[in-house]
XYZ file of C-alpha atoms in Angstrom:
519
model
C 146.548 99.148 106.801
C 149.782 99.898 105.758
C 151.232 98.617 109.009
C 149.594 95.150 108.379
C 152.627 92.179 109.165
C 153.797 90.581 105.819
C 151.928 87.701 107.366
C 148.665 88.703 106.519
C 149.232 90.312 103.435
C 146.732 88.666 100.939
C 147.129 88.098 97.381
C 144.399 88.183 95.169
C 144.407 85.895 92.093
C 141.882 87.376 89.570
C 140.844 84.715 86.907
C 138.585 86.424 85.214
C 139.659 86.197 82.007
C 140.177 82.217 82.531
C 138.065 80.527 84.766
C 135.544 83.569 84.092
C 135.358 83.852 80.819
C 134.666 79.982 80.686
C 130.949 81.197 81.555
C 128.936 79.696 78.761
C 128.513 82.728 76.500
C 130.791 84.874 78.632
C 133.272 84.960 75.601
C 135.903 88.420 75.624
C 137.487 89.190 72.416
C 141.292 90.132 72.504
C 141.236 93.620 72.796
C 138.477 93.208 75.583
C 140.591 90.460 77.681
C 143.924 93.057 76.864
C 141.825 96.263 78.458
C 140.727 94.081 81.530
C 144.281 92.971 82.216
C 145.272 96.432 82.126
C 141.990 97.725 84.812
C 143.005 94.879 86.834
C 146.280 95.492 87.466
C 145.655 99.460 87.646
C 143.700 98.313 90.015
C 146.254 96.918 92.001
C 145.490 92.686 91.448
C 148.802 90.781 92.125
C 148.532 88.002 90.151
C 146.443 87.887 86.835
C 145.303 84.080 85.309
C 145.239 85.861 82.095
C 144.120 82.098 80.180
C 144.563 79.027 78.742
C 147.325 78.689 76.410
C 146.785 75.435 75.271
C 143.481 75.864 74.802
C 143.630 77.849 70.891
C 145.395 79.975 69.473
C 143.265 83.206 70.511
C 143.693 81.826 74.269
C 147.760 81.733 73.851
C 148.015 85.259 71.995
C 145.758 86.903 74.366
C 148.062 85.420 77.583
C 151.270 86.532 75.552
C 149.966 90.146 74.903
C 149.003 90.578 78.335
C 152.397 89.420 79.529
C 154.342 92.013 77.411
C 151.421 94.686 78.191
C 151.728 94.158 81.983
C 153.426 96.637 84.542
C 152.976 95.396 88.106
C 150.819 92.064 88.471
C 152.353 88.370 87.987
C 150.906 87.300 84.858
C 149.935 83.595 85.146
C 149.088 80.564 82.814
C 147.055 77.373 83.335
C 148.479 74.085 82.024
C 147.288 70.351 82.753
C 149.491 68.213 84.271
C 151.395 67.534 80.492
C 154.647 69.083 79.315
C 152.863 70.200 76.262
C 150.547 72.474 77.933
C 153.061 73.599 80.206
C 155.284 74.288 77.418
C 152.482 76.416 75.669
C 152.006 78.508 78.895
C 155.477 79.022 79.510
C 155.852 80.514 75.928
C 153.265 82.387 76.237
C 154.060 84.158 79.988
C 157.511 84.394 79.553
C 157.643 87.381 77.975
C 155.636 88.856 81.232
C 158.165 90.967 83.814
C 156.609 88.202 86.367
C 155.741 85.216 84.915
C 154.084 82.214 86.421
C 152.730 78.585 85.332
C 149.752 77.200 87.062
C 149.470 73.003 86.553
C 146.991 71.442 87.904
C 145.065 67.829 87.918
C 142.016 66.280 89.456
C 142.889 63.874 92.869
C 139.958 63.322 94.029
C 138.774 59.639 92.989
C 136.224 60.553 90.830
C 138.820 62.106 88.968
C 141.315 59.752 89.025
C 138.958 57.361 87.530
C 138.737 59.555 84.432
C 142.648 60.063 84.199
C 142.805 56.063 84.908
C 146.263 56.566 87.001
C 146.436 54.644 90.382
C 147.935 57.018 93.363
C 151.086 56.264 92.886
C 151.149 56.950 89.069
C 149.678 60.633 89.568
C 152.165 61.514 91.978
C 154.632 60.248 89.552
C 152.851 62.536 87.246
C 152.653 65.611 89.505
C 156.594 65.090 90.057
C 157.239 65.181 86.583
C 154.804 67.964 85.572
C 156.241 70.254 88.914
C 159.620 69.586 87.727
C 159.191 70.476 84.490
C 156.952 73.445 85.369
C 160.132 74.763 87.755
C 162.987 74.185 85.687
C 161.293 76.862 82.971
C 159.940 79.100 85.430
C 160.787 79.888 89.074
C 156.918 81.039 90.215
C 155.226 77.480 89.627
C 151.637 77.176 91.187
C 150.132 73.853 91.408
C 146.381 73.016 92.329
C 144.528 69.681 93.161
C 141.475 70.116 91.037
C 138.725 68.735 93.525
C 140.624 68.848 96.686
C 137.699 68.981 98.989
C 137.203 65.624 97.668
C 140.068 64.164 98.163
C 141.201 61.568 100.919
C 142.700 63.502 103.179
C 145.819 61.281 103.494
C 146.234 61.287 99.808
C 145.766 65.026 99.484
C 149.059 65.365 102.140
C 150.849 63.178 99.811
C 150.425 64.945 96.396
C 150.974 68.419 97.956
C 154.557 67.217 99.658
C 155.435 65.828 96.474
C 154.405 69.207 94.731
C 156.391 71.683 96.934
C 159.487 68.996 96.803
C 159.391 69.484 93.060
C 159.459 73.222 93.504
C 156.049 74.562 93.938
C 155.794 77.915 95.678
C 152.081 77.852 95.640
C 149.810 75.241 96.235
C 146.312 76.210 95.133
C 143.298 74.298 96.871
C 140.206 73.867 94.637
C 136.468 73.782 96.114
C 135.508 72.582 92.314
C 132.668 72.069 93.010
C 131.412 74.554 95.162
C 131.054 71.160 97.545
C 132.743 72.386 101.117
C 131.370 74.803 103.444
C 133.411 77.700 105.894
C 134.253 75.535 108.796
C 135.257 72.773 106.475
C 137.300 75.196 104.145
C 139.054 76.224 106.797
C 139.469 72.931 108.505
C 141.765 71.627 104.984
C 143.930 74.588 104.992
C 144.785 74.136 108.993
C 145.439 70.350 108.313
C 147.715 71.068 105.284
C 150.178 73.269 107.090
C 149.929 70.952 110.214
C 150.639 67.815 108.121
C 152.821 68.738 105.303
C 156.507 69.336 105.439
C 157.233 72.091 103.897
C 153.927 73.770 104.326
C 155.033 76.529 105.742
C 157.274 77.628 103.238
C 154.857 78.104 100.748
C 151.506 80.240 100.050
C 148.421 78.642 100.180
C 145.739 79.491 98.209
C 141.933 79.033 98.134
C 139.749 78.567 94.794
C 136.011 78.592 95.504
C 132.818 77.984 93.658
C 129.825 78.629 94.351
C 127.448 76.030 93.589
C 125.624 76.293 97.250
C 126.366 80.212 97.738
C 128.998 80.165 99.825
C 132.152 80.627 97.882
C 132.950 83.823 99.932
C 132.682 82.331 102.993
C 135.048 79.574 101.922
C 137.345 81.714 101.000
C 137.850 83.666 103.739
C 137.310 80.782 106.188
C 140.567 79.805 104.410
C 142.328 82.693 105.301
C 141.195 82.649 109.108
C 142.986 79.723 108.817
C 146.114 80.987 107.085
C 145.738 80.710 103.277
C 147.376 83.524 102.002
C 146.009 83.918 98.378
C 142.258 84.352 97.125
C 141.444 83.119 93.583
C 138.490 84.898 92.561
C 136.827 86.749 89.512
C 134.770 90.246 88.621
C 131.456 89.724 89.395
C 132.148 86.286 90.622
C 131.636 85.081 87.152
C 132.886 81.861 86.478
C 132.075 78.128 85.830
C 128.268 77.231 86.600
C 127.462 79.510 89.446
C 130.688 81.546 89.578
C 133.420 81.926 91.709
C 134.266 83.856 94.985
C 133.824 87.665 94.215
C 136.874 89.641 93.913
C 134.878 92.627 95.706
C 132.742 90.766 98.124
C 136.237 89.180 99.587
C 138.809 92.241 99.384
C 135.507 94.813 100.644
C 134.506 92.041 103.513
C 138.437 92.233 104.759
C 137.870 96.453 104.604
C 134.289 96.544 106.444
C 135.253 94.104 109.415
C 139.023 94.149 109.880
C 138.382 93.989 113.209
C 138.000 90.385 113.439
C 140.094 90.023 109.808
C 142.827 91.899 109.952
C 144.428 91.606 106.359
C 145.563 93.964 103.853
C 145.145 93.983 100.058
C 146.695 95.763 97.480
C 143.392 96.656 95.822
C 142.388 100.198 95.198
C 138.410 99.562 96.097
C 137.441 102.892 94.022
C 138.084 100.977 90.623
C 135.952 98.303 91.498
C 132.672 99.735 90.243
C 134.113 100.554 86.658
C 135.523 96.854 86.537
C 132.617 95.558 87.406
C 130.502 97.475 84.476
C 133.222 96.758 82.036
C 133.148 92.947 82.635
C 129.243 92.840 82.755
C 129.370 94.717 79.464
C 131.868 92.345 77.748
C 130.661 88.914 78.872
C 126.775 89.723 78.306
C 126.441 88.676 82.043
C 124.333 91.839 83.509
C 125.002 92.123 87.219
C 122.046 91.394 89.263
C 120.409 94.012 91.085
C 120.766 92.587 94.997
C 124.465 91.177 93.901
C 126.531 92.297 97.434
C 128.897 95.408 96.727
C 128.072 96.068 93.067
C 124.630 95.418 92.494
C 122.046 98.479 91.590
C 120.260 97.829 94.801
C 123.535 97.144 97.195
C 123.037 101.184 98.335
C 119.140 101.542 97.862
C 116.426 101.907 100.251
C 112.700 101.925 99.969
C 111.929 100.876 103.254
C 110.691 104.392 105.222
C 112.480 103.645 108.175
C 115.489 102.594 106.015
C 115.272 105.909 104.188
C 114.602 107.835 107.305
C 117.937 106.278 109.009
C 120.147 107.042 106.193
C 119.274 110.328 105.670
C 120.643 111.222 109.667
C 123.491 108.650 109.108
C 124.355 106.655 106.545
C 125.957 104.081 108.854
C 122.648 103.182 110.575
C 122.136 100.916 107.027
C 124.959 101.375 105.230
C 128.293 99.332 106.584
C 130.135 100.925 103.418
C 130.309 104.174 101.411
C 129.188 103.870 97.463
C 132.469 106.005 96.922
C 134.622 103.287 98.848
C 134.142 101.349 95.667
C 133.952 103.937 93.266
C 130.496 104.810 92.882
C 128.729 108.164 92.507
C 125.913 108.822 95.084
C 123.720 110.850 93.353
C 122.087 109.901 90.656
C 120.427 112.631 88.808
C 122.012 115.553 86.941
C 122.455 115.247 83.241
C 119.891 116.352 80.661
C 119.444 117.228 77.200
C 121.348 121.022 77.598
C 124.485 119.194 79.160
C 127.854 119.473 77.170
C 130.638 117.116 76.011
C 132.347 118.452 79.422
C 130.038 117.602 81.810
C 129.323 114.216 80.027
C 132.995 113.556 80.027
C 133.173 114.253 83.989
C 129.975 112.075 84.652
C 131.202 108.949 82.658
C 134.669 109.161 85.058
C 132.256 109.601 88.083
C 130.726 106.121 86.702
C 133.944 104.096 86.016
C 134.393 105.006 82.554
C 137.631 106.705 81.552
C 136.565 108.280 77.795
C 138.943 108.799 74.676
C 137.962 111.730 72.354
C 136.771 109.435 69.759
C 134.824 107.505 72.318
C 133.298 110.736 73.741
C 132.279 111.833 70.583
C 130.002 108.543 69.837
C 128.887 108.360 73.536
C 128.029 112.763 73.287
C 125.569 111.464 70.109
C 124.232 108.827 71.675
C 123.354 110.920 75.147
C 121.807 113.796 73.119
C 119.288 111.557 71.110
C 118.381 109.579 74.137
C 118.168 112.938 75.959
C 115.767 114.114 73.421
C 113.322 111.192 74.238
C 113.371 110.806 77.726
C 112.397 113.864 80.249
C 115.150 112.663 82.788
C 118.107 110.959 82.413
C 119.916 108.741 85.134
C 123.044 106.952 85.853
C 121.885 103.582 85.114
C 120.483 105.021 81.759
C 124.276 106.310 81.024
C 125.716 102.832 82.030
C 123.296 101.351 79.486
C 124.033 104.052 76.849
C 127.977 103.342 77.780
C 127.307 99.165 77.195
C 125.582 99.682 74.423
C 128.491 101.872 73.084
C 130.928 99.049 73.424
C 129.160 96.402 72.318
C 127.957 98.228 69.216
C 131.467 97.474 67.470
C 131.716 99.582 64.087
C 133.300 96.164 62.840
C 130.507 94.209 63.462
C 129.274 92.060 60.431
C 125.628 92.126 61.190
C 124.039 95.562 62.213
C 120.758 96.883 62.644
C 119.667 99.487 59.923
C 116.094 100.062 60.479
C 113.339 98.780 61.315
C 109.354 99.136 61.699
C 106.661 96.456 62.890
C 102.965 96.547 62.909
C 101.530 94.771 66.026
C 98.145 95.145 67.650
C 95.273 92.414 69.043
C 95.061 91.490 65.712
C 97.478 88.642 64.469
C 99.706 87.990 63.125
C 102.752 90.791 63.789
C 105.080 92.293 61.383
C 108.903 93.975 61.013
C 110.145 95.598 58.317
C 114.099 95.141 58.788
C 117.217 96.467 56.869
C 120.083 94.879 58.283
C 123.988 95.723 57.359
C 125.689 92.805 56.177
C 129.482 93.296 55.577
C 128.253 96.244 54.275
C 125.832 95.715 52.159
C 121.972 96.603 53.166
C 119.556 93.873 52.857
C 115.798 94.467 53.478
C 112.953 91.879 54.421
C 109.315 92.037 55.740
C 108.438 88.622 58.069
C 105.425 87.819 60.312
C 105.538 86.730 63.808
C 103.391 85.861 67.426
C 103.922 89.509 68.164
C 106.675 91.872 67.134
C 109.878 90.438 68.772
C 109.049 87.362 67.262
C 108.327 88.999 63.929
C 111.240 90.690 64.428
C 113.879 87.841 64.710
C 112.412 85.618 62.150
C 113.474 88.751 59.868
C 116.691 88.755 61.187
C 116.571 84.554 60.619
C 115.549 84.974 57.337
C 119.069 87.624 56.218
C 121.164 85.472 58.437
C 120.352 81.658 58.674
C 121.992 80.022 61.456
C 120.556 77.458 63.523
C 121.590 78.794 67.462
C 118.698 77.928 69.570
C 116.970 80.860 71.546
C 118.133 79.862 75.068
C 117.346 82.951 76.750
C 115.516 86.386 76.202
C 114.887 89.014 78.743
C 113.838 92.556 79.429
C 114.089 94.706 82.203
C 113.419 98.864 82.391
C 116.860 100.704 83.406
C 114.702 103.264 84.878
C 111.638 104.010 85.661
C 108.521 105.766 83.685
C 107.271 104.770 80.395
C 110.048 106.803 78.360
C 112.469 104.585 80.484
C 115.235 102.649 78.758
C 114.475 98.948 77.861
C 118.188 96.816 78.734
C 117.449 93.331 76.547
C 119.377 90.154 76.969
C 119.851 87.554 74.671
C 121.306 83.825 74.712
C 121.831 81.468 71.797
C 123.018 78.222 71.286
C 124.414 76.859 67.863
C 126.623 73.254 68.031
C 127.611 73.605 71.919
C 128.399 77.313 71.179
C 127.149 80.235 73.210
C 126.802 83.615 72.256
C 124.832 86.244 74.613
C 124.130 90.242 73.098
C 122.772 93.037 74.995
C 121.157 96.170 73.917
C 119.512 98.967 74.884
C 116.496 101.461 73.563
C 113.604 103.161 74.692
C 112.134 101.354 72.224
C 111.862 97.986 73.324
C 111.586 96.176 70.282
C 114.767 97.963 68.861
C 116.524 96.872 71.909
C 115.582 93.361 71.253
C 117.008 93.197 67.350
C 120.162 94.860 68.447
C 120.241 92.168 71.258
C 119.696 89.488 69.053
C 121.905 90.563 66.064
C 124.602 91.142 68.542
C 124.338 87.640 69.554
C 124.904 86.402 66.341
C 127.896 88.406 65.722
C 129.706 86.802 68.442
C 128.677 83.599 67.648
C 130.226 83.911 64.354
C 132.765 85.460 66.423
C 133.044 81.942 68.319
C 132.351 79.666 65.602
C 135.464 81.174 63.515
C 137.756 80.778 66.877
C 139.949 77.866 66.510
C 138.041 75.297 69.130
C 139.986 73.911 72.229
C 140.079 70.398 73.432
C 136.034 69.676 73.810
C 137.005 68.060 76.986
C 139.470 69.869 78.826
C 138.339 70.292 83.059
C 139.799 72.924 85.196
C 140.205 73.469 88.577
């Protein structure tokens, strides 16, 4: 597609590490949100949201590090319509060798009722914050948070008076995952009909995906001539997600017959980004997720299995190694070396140091030892547990033994690490996970309510590997851990301890404004 007219080029926007990591629980720490920038724009993204500036102090050193880390992508910013946010994100992107500010505020009237400005006042504030934006940095994007909302008359207005202050890309937000496709497109069309100016810019399309059909917006909006997609790993995002960085760059690879634009992305790397985000938010991909999921290339059906076996193509509209996925699934084993490990872990997205290798090589050979066959999902788990078992963790699991049976009640007998120090206790529970975290409640008080706990098998047969997922709440914070063990109540205290180190991890992060919206 290297032939493709500049005209439908398409930019893709990642905001993972923004609008993405604003998942309740989804929380990266800075060397996790610096490693992502650097897969992304490996990977080929051109324009990286890499935060919130204004938002803490973690937010605006992350964003700077990225900037000065960053090769090819423009490294972007999000600021409210208020000189001190833009100010914040300006010193923290300037340092990037492409720097852009993204302001934004909420026209649509429910909005303006919070922000209590008439019409006229907001575009006095968009001209201000625009100007402002521009005269620091010559990339300025600007969004309508809630555009499908807004009047359509108004919506002309605040957009002219955007690109008149210097805008040189107007962003339109589906906040609320509200519009559908022919709608979607219908806005864009109308904006470059309408607005002078319009075609002098690049329009871009933000979609959510409250009624499943953030995809479809998005490239509904591009049919129509948007020329940028904002959308995240995974799709993760704000209460349902966002449009699906892979769904939308692999949809515009499958049928290019009927959308006929090119990408910069290098589809092989999306597999490993995709594992590497699910493993740092705590947000597991689900199994019949399009592109990445662990069922988006399996077939039970016999006549299904019969078809792909003569040609992939009679159920298969892509190839697992189009986005960077190994088709077979079976070859490692207990008499397999650090080599072959190495090579297997790059089949599966994951790029290992020595160091790393050498924890990952212990960690294969026990779990090779236990099971009679070991699979790729049962590396991927080994390889997220690896990550997420952090040597500087606070709180880590030391042993532990419970006594369970029909007869009640349950016990575990738990030594936990604390800052380095072993501390042992023996509680009683309704069965051994609940045994289990009271005596992990009893060495570390806190008071996060369980919001979520849940276990599914990696593989199959009773020696398979349990993955468990945990969700707490503590004062509006959110913390989720993952963890994984044949043994399925291990898997559940490593889960649950690892849940409360990042919610000490969050509680000690300096808090943003409680109340701060984005598009």
């Amino acid at each position: 597609m290297t032939d493709t007219p500049q005209q439908d080029r398409v930019l893709i926007f990642d905001t993972t590490l923004r609008d993405g990591e604003q998942s309740p629980g989804a929380t990266m720490t800075h060397d996790e949100k610096l490693e992502i920038a650097s897969m992304l724009d490996d990977m080929g993204v051109d324009i990286i949201e890499a935060g919130f500036p204004i938002a803490s102090e973690g937010d605006f050193e992350a964003v700077r590090d990225i900037a000065k880390q960053s090769r090819n992508a423009v490294i972007c910013g999000l600021a409210r319509a208020q000189f001190p946010d833009i100010d914040r994100a300006w010193e923290a992107v300037q340092h990037a060798k492409h720097p852009r500010i993204h302001t934004f505020i909420g026209t649509s009237p429910l909005h303006r009722d919070i922000t209590k400005l008439t019409q006229d006042e907001m575009v006095e504030r968009i001209e201000a914050t625009v100007t402002h934006a521009r005269n620091l940095c010559d990339n300025v994007q600007w969004s309508p948070m809630d555009a499908t909302r807004t009047e359509h008359d108004y919506l002309c207005r605040v957009v002219e008076m955007a690109i008149k202050c210097g805008a040189t890309t107007i962003n339109i937000p589906d906040t609320v995952g509200y519009t559908a496709p022919r709608e979607s497109a219908d806005l864009i069309a109308m904006l470059l009909e309408r607005v002078p100016g319009a075609d002098e810019i690049v329009f871009a399309t933000h979609c959510h995906n409250d009624l499943g059909m953030a995809t479809a917006n998005a490239l509904a909006a591009v049919e129509a001539g948007a020329r940028q997609i904002e959308c995240t790993i995974n799709g993760l995002g704000e209460r349902a997600g966002n449009t699906a960085l892979e769904e939308v760059v692999m949809a515009m690879r499958v049928r290019n017959d009927i959308m006929p634009y090119a990408t910069g992305i290098d589809t092989t790397k999306i597999m490993g980004l995709s594992r590497k985000v699910a493993t740092v938010s705590g947000f597991a991909v689900q199994y019949n997720k399009a592109v990445v999921g662990k069922n988006a290339f399996a077939h039970e059906s016999g006549i299904h299995q019969d078809g792909v076996l003569k040609n992939a193509e009679t159920f298969e509209i892509m190839r697992p190694e189009d986005i960077g996925l190994n088709a077979t699934n079976l070859v490692m084993g207990k008499h397999s070396g650090r080599a072959a490990l190495r090579a297997k872990m790059k089949e599966l997205g994951y790029d290992l140091g020595d160091n790393q290798l050498k924890d990952v090589f212990v960690r294969f050979k026990a779990l090779a030892d236990r099971k009679k066959e070991v699979y790729d999902d049962d590396l991927i788990a080994l390889m997220r547990d690896s990550d997420l078992d952090a040597s500087h963790d606070r709180i880590q699991v030391q042993f532990l033994r419970v006594i369970c049976g029909t007869e009640a009640p349950q016990s575990a007998d738990l030594i936990l690490s604390i800052d380095g120090k072993e501390h042992r206790v023996t509680a009683q529970g309704d069965g051994p996970v609940d045994a289990t975290f009271n005596a992990v409640k009893q060495l570390v008080p806190h008071n996060g309510h369980l919001e979520l706990y849940q276990v599914h098998a990696v593989t199959g047969g009773t020696d398979a590997q349990a993955t468990v997922s945990v969700r707490l709440q503590e004062a509006g914070h959110i913390a989720t851990g993952q963890a994984s063990d044949t043994d399925t109540v291990v898997a559940s205290a490593k889960a649950y301890v690892n849940a409360i180190n990042r919610l000490m991890v969050r509680r000690e992060k300096t808090k943003p404004e409680s109340e701060i919206q984005t598009a």
